mmCIF file of C-alpha atoms in Angstrom:
data_model
loop_
_atom_site.group_PDB
_atom_site.id
_atom_site.type_symbol
_atom_site.label_atom_id
_atom_site.label_comp_id
_atom_site.label_asym_id
_atom_site.label_seq_id
_atom_site.Cartn_x
_atom_site.Cartn_y
_atom_site.Cartn_z
ATOM 1 C CA MET A 10 0.000 0.000 0.000
ATOM 2 C CA LYS A 11 2.908 2.370 0.698
ATOM 3 C CA LYS A 12 3.937 2.014 -2.937
ATOM 4 C CA ILE A 13 0.411 2.921 -4.124
ATOM 5 C CA VAL A 14 0.571 6.116 -2.050
ATOM 6 C CA ALA A 15 4.065 6.924 -3.385
ATOM 7 C CA ILE A 16 2.965 6.307 -6.963
ATOM 8 C CA THR A 17 -0.120 8.451 -6.415
ATOM 9 C CA LEU A 18 2.018 11.349 -5.209
ATOM 10 C CA ALA A 19 4.393 10.901 -8.160
ATOM 11 C CA LEU A 20 1.468 10.825 -10.574
ATOM 12 C CA LEU A 21 0.066 14.006 -9.064
ATOM 13 C CA ALA A 22 3.459 15.682 -9.450
ATOM 14 C CA LEU A 23 3.651 14.545 -13.077
ATOM 15 C CA ALA A 24 0.161 15.834 -13.744
ATOM 16 C CA GLY A 25 1.142 19.240 -12.399
ATOM 17 C CA CYS A 26 4.189 19.552 -14.692
ATOM 18 C CA SER A 27 2.412 19.616 -18.021
ATOM 19 C CA SER A 28 -0.131 21.615 -19.983
ATOM 20 C CA GLU A 29 -1.860 18.317 -20.847
ATOM 21 C CA ALA A 30 -4.761 17.471 -18.559
ATOM 22 C CA TYR A 31 -4.308 14.304 -16.519
ATOM 23 C CA TYR A 32 -6.776 12.647 -14.180
ATOM 24 C CA MET A 33 -5.895 10.289 -11.370
ATOM 25 C CA GLY A 34 -8.053 7.786 -9.554
ATOM 26 C CA LEU A 35 -7.711 5.096 -6.937
ATOM 27 C CA GLY A 36 -9.830 1.968 -6.683
ATOM 28 C CA MET A 37 -9.964 -1.011 -4.361
ATOM 29 C CA VAL A 38 -11.743 -4.336 -4.405
ATOM 30 C CA ASN A 39 -12.159 -6.483 -1.311
ATOM 31 C CA SER A 40 -12.584 -10.234 -1.506
ATOM 32 C CA ILE A 41 -12.729 -13.147 0.886
ATOM 33 C CA GLY A 42 -9.668 -15.355 0.697
ATOM 34 C CA SER A 43 -9.363 -18.998 1.675
ATOM 35 C CA SER A 44 -11.053 -18.859 5.079
ATOM 36 C CA LYS A 45 -11.727 -21.998 7.133
ATOM 37 C CA SER A 46 -13.329 -22.906 10.444
ATOM 38 C CA ALA A 47 -11.334 -23.742 13.553
ATOM 39 C CA THR A 48 -11.348 -27.234 15.036
ATOM 40 C CA ALA A 49 -9.965 -28.624 18.272
ATOM 41 C CA GLU A 50 -6.905 -29.774 16.285
ATOM 42 C CA ALA A 51 -6.313 -26.811 13.974
ATOM 43 C CA ALA A 52 -6.644 -23.032 14.051
ATOM 44 C CA GLY A 53 -9.239 -21.360 11.890
ATOM 45 C CA LEU A 54 -8.380 -18.775 9.270
ATOM 46 C CA ALA A 55 -10.156 -15.592 8.252
ATOM 47 C CA GLN A 56 -8.593 -14.085 5.144
ATOM 48 C CA ALA A 57 -9.488 -10.879 3.341
ATOM 49 C CA ASP A 58 -7.696 -9.690 0.215
ATOM 50 C CA VAL A 59 -7.610 -6.069 -0.926
ATOM 51 C CA THR A 60 -6.666 -5.385 -4.550
ATOM 52 C CA SER A 61 -5.780 -1.772 -5.269
ATOM 53 C CA ALA A 62 -5.248 0.204 -8.458
ATOM 54 C CA ALA A 63 -3.898 3.701 -9.051
ATOM 55 C CA ILE A 64 -4.513 5.022 -12.548
ATOM 56 C CA LEU A 65 -3.478 8.135 -14.433
ATOM 57 C CA VAL A 66 -5.299 8.904 -17.678
ATOM 58 C CA ASP A 67 -4.926 11.791 -20.068
ATOM 59 C CA SER A 68 -7.730 13.878 -21.565
ATOM 60 C CA ASN A 69 -8.244 11.193 -24.262
ATOM 61 C CA ASP A 70 -8.757 8.497 -21.600
ATOM 62 C CA THR A 71 -5.426 6.882 -22.485
ATOM 63 C CA ILE A 72 -3.730 5.172 -19.552
ATOM 64 C CA VAL A 73 -0.491 7.049 -18.911
ATOM 65 C CA ASP A 74 0.409 5.000 -15.850
ATOM 66 C CA ILE A 75 -1.212 2.309 -13.730
ATOM 67 C CA SER A 76 -0.113 0.414 -10.648
ATOM 68 C CA PHE A 77 -1.660 -2.598 -8.944
ATOM 69 C CA ASP A 78 -0.968 -4.270 -5.614
ATOM 70 C CA VAL A 79 -2.637 -6.753 -3.289
ATOM 71 C CA VAL A 80 -2.495 -7.282 0.439
ATOM 72 C CA GLN A 81 -3.665 -10.583 1.896
ATOM 73 C CA THR A 82 -4.576 -10.360 5.562
ATOM 74 C CA LYS A 83 -4.696 -13.716 7.305
ATOM 75 C CA ILE A 84 -6.033 -13.884 10.866
ATOM 76 C CA ASN A 85 -6.021 -17.152 12.823
ATOM 77 C CA PHE A 86 -8.454 -17.991 15.600
ATOM 78 C CA ASP A 87 -9.061 -20.973 17.860
ATOM 79 C CA ALA A 88 -12.151 -23.160 18.330
ATOM 80 C CA THR A 89 -13.546 -20.728 20.920
ATOM 81 C CA GLY A 90 -13.323 -17.859 18.417
ATOM 82 C CA ALA A 91 -10.398 -16.144 20.152
ATOM 83 C CA ILE A 92 -7.969 -14.478 17.756
ATOM 84 C CA THR A 93 -4.533 -16.082 17.936
ATOM 85 C CA THR A 94 -2.747 -13.842 15.425
ATOM 86 C CA ASP A 95 -0.862 -10.935 16.960
ATOM 87 C CA LEU A 96 -3.064 -7.921 16.197
ATOM 88 C CA ALA A 97 0.048 -5.791 15.716
ATOM 89 C CA THR A 98 1.008 -7.883 12.688
ATOM 90 C CA THR A 99 1.921 -5.842 9.633
ATOM 91 C CA PHE A 100 1.025 -7.475 6.347
ATOM 92 C CA GLU A 101 3.301 -6.870 3.376
ATOM 93 C CA THR A 102 1.786 -6.413 -0.056
ATOM 94 C CA LYS A 103 2.562 -8.866 -2.822
ATOM 95 C CA LYS A 104 4.869 -6.304 -4.464
ATOM 96 C CA GLU A 105 6.728 -5.878 -1.183
ATOM 97 C CA LEU A 106 7.057 -9.640 -0.775
ATOM 98 C CA LYS A 107 8.754 -10.042 -4.191
ATOM 99 C CA GLU A 108 10.238 -13.575 -4.265
ATOM 100 C CA GLY A 109 8.818 -14.192 -0.790
ATOM 101 C CA TYR A 110 5.333 -14.550 -2.263
ATOM 102 C CA ASN A 111 6.628 -17.742 -3.887
ATOM 103 C CA MET A 112 4.280 -17.987 -6.864
ATOM 104 C CA LYS A 113 7.041 -18.982 -9.296
ATOM 105 C CA PRO A 114 6.857 -22.755 -8.575
ATOM 106 C CA ALA A 115 3.133 -22.772 -9.445
ATOM 107 C CA SER A 116 3.486 -20.465 -12.452
ATOM 108 C CA PRO A 117 3.275 -22.153 -15.855
ATOM 109 C CA ILE A 118 5.606 -19.438 -17.214
ATOM 110 C CA GLY A 119 8.018 -19.501 -14.254
ATOM 111 C CA LYS A 120 7.299 -15.891 -13.246
ATOM 112 C CA GLU A 121 6.786 -14.500 -9.770
ATOM 113 C CA TRP A 122 3.698 -12.420 -8.898
ATOM 114 C CA TYR A 123 5.464 -9.055 -9.123
ATOM 115 C CA GLU A 124 6.814 -9.955 -12.577
ATOM 116 C CA GLN A 125 3.366 -10.879 -13.846
ATOM 117 C CA ILE A 126 1.722 -7.758 -12.430
ATOM 118 C CA ALA A 127 4.441 -5.640 -14.070
ATOM 119 C CA ALA A 128 3.495 -7.289 -17.373
ATOM 120 C CA LEU A 129 -0.182 -6.434 -16.791
ATOM 121 C CA GLU A 130 0.717 -2.823 -15.965
ATOM 122 C CA GLU A 131 2.859 -2.584 -19.100
ATOM 123 C CA TYR A 132 0.059 -4.109 -21.195
ATOM 124 C CA ALA A 133 -2.431 -1.508 -19.900
ATOM 125 C CA THR A 134 -0.194 1.530 -20.367
ATOM 126 C CA GLY A 135 -0.881 3.320 -23.638
ATOM 127 C CA LYS A 136 -4.298 1.728 -24.127
ATOM 128 C CA THR A 137 -7.526 3.612 -23.649
ATOM 129 C CA ALA A 138 -9.161 2.778 -20.358
ATOM 130 C CA ALA A 139 -12.102 1.257 -22.254
ATOM 131 C CA ASP A 140 -9.826 -1.040 -24.246
ATOM 132 C CA PHE A 141 -7.924 -2.191 -21.166
ATOM 133 C CA LEU A 142 -11.081 -2.719 -19.102
ATOM 134 C CA ALA A 143 -12.479 -4.861 -21.937
ATOM 135 C CA THR A 144 -9.445 -7.196 -21.904
ATOM 136 C CA ALA A 145 -10.668 -10.643 -22.885
ATOM 137 C CA THR A 146 -10.454 -13.306 -20.180
ATOM 138 C CA LYS A 147 -11.335 -16.968 -19.843
ATOM 139 C CA ALA A 148 -11.861 -19.440 -17.022
ATOM 140 C CA LYS A 149 -8.878 -21.702 -16.348
ATOM 141 C CA ASP A 150 -10.501 -23.466 -13.392
ATOM 142 C CA GLU A 151 -12.927 -22.710 -10.562
ATOM 143 C CA HIS A 152 -10.364 -20.512 -8.765
ATOM 144 C CA HIS A 153 -9.067 -18.711 -11.867
ATOM 145 C CA THR A 154 -12.137 -17.488 -13.726
ATOM 146 C CA ALA A 155 -10.650 -14.415 -15.419
ATOM 147 C CA VAL A 156 -7.264 -15.405 -16.852
ATOM 148 C CA PRO A 157 -6.043 -13.271 -19.795
ATOM 149 C CA ASP A 158 -7.291 -14.527 -23.150
ATOM 150 C CA VAL A 159 -5.186 -12.135 -25.222
ATOM 151 C CA GLU A 160 -2.099 -13.728 -26.739
ATOM 152 C CA ASP A 161 0.419 -10.954 -26.022
ATOM 153 C CA LEU A 162 -0.708 -10.727 -22.378
ATOM 154 C CA ALA A 163 -1.307 -14.443 -21.737
ATOM 155 C CA SER A 164 2.343 -15.170 -22.459
ATOM 156 C CA THR A 165 3.492 -12.883 -19.609
ATOM 157 C CA CYS A 166 0.583 -12.966 -17.126
ATOM 158 C CA THR A 167 -1.168 -16.234 -16.335
ATOM 159 C CA MET A 168 -2.890 -15.277 -13.081
ATOM 160 C CA ASP A 169 -6.533 -14.317 -12.624
ATOM 161 C CA ILE A 170 -6.934 -10.607 -13.438
ATOM 162 C CA GLY A 171 -10.614 -10.194 -12.514
ATOM 163 C CA ASP A 172 -9.983 -8.157 -9.351
ATOM 164 C CA PHE A 173 -7.343 -6.072 -11.154
ATOM 165 C CA LEU A 174 -9.831 -5.133 -13.864
ATOM 166 C CA ALA A 175 -12.486 -4.390 -11.210
ATOM 167 C CA SER A 176 -10.129 -2.187 -9.172
ATOM 168 C CA ALA A 177 -8.956 -0.443 -12.369
ATOM 169 C CA GLN A 178 -12.611 0.249 -13.247
ATOM 170 C CA LYS A 179 -13.161 1.854 -9.831
ATOM 171 C CA ALA A 180 -9.935 3.851 -10.181
ATOM 172 C CA TYR A 181 -10.964 5.009 -13.671
ATOM 173 C CA ASP A 182 -14.456 5.958 -12.432
ATOM 174 C CA ASN A 183 -12.821 8.070 -9.717
ATOM 175 C CA ALA A 184 -10.535 9.686 -12.288
ATOM 176 C CA MET A 185 -13.615 10.584 -14.347
ATOM 177 C CA LEU A 186 -15.190 12.190 -11.275
ATOM 178 C CA GLU A 187 -12.066 14.350 -11.071
ATOM 179 C CA LYS A 188 -12.289 15.119 -14.799
ATOM 180 C CA ASN A 189 -15.965 16.087 -14.543
ATOM 181 C CA ALA A 190 -15.311 18.259 -11.483
ATOM 182 C CA ALA A 191 -12.544 20.062 -13.362
ATOM 183 C CA ALA A 192 -14.918 20.711 -16.275
ATOM 184 C CA GLU A 193 -17.511 22.420 -14.060
#
């Protein structure tokens, strides 16, 4: 999340250095992760994932810059419902985790999460927001229902991008609120 804030500030600075009009928006999507009930033998897990997007578009709705990140919060609890995770725990985002996220062994292209999200960000940059938000996807399995179905993206990003597209839509909608407010 710290990187999203830093990128937002950088985007605002960039927008202020040009006669071109730029509009910035932030968007987040919350989803339930792989939660499970506690038993006498094993702790329960409550997981919530937050996918965030920061977007900068120009006056033609072309994406000038975009950044995604995800934080997965995992809280354990016992059979009585008492939380066993230290409430002072700080959760790193997937970009902060880098190799520590350890997606590479499961990746059919041998790429870590941060490498695949960089490919998605690169793919989006230079496209109109409408074109990016309409990126074709397909279901790979019950857990990956929005995998890229565009050849030049599918070769560099094999993870589910549904929440990234949803957070980008929210970010773009917020950028358009800024654009409309500036026009008034």
